[in-house]
PDB file of C-alpha atoms in Angstrom:
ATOM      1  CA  UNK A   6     -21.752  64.111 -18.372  1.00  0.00           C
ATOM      2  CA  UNK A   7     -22.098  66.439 -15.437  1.00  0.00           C
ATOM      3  CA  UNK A   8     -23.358  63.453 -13.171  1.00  0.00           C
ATOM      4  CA  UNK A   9     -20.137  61.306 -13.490  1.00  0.00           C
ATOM      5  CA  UNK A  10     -17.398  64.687 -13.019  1.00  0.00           C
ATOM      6  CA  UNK A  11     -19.849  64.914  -9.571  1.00  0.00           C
ATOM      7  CA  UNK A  12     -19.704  61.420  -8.864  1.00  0.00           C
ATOM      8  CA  UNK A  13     -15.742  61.727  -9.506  1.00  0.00           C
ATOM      9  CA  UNK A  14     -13.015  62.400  -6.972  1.00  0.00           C
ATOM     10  CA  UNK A  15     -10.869  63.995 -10.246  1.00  0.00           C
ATOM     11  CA  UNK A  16     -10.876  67.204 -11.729  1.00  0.00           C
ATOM     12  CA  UNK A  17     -11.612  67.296 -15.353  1.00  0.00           C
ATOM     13  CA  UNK A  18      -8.201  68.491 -16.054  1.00  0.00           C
ATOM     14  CA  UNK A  19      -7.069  65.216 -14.297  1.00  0.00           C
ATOM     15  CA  UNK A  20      -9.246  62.872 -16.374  1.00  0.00           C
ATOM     16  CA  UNK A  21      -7.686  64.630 -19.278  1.00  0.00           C
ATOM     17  CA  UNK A  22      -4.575  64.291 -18.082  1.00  0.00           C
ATOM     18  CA  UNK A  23      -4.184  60.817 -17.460  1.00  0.00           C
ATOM     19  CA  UNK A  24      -6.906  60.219 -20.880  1.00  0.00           C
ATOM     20  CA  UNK A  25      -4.045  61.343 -22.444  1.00  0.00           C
ATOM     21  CA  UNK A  26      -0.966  59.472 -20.979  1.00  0.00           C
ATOM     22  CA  UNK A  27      -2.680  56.355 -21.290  1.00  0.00           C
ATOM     23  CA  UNK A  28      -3.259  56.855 -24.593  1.00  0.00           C
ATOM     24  CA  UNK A  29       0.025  57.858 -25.487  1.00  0.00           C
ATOM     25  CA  UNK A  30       1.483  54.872 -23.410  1.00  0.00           C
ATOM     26  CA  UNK A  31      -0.407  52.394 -25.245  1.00  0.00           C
ATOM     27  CA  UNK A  32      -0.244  53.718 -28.656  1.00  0.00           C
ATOM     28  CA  UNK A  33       3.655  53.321 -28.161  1.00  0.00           C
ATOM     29  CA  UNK A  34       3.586  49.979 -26.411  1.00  0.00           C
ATOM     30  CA  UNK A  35       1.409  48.924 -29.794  1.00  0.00           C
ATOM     31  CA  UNK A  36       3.771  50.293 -31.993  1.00  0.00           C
ATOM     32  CA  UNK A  37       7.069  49.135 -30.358  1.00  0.00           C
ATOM     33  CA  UNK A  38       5.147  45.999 -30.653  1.00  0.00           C
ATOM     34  CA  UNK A  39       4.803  45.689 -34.109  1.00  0.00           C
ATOM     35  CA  UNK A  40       8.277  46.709 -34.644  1.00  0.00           C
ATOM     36  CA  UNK A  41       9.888  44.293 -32.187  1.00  0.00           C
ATOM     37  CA  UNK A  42       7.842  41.813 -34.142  1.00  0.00           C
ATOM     38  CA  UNK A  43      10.664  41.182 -36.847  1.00  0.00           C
ATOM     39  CA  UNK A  44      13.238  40.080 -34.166  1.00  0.00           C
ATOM     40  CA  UNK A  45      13.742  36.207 -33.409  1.00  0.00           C
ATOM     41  CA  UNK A  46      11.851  36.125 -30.384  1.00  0.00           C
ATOM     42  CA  UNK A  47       9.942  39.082 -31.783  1.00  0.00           C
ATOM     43  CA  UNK A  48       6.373  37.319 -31.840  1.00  0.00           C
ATOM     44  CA  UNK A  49       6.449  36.627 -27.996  1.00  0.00           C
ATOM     45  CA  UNK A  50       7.240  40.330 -27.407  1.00  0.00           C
ATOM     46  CA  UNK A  51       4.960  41.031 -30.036  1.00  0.00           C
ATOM     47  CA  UNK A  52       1.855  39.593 -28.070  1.00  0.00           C
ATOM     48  CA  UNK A  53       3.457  41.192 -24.684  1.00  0.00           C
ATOM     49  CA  UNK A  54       3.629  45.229 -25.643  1.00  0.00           C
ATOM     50  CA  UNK A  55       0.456  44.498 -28.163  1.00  0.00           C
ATOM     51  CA  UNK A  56      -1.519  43.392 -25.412  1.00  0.00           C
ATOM     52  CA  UNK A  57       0.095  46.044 -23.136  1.00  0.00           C
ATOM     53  CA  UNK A  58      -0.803  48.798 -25.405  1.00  0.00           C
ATOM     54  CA  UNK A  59      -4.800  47.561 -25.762  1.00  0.00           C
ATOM     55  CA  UNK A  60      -4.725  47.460 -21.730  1.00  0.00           C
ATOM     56  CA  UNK A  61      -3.271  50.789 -21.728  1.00  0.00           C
ATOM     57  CA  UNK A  62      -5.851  52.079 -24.314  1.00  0.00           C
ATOM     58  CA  UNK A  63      -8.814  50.552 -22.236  1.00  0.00           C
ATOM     59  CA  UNK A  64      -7.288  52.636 -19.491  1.00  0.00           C
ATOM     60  CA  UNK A  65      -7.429  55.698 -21.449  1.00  0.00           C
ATOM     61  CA  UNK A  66     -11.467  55.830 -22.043  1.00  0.00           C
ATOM     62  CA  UNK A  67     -11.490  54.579 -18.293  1.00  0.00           C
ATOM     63  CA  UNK A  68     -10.299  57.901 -17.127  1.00  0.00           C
ATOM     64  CA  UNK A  69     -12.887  59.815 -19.698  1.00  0.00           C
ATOM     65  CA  UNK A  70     -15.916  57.751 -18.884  1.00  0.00           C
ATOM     66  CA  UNK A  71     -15.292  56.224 -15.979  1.00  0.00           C
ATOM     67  CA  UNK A  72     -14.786  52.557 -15.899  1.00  0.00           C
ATOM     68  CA  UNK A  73     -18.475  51.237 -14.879  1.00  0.00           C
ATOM     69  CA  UNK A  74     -19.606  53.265 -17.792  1.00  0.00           C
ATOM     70  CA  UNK A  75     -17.079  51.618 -20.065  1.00  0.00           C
ATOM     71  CA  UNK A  76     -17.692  48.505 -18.904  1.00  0.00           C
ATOM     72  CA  UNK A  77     -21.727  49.082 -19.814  1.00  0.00           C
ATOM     73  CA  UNK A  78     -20.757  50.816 -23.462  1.00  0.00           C
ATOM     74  CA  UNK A  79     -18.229  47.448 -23.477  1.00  0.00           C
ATOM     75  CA  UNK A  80     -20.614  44.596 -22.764  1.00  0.00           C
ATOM     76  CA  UNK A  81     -23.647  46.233 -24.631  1.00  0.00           C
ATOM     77  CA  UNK A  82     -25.533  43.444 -27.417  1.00  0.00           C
ATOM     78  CA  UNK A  83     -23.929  45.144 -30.424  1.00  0.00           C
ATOM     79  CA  UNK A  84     -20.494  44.936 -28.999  1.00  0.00           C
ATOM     80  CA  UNK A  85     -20.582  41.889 -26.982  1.00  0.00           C
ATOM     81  CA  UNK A  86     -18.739  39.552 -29.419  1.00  0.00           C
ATOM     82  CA  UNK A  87     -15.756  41.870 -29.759  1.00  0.00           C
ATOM     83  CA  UNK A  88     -15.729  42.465 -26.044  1.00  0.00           C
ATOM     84  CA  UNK A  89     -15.670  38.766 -25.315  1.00  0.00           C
ATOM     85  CA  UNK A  90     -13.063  38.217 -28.109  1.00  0.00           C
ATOM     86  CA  UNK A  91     -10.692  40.948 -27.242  1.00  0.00           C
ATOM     87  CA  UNK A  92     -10.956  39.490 -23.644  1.00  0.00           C
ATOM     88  CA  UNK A  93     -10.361  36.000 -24.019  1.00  0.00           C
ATOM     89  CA  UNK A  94      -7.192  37.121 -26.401  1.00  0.00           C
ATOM     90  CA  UNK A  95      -6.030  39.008 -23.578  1.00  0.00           C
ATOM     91  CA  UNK A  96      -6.377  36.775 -21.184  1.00  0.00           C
ATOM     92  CA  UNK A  97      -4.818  33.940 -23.061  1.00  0.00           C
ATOM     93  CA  UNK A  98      -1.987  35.757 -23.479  1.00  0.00           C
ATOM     94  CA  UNK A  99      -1.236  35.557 -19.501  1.00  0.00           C
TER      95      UNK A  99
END
């Protein structure tokens, strides 16, 4: 919305921008993933670019919404137990 490109020290182009390498970043880190997944050690670095790839994702919508409106959209009642899910697989990960 108009309200959050005011609120916003970037340009639109720049949200796009970054949107966009983020994106890219993480879709590759998820699919490098699954591929390294097949080596010996592969499940370990499985987890690591997986995990990398969802951050970088998360990142992504960060730059188009902004992140206190992604948190909101994140933590609202009908998403709430994938939120908390996706988190705590995350964060046991670290």
């Amino acid at each position: 919305s108009v309200k959050v490109l005011d609120a916003s020290t970037l340009s639109f182009g720049t949200r796009v921008k970054w949107f966009a390498i983020c994106f890219v970043v993480g879709s590759v880190c998820s699919i490098l993933g699954t591929a390294l997944l097949w080596l010996p050690k592969g499940i370990k670095l499985f987890a690591v670019f997986y995990t990398l790839g969802n951050i970088a994702a998360l990142a992504s919508t960060c730059f188009l919404m902004g992140p206190l409106k992604q948190l909101k959209a994140m933590f609202e009642p009908k998403r709430l137990v994938a939120t908390i899910m996706m988190l705590v697989n995350i964060l046991s990960l670290l």
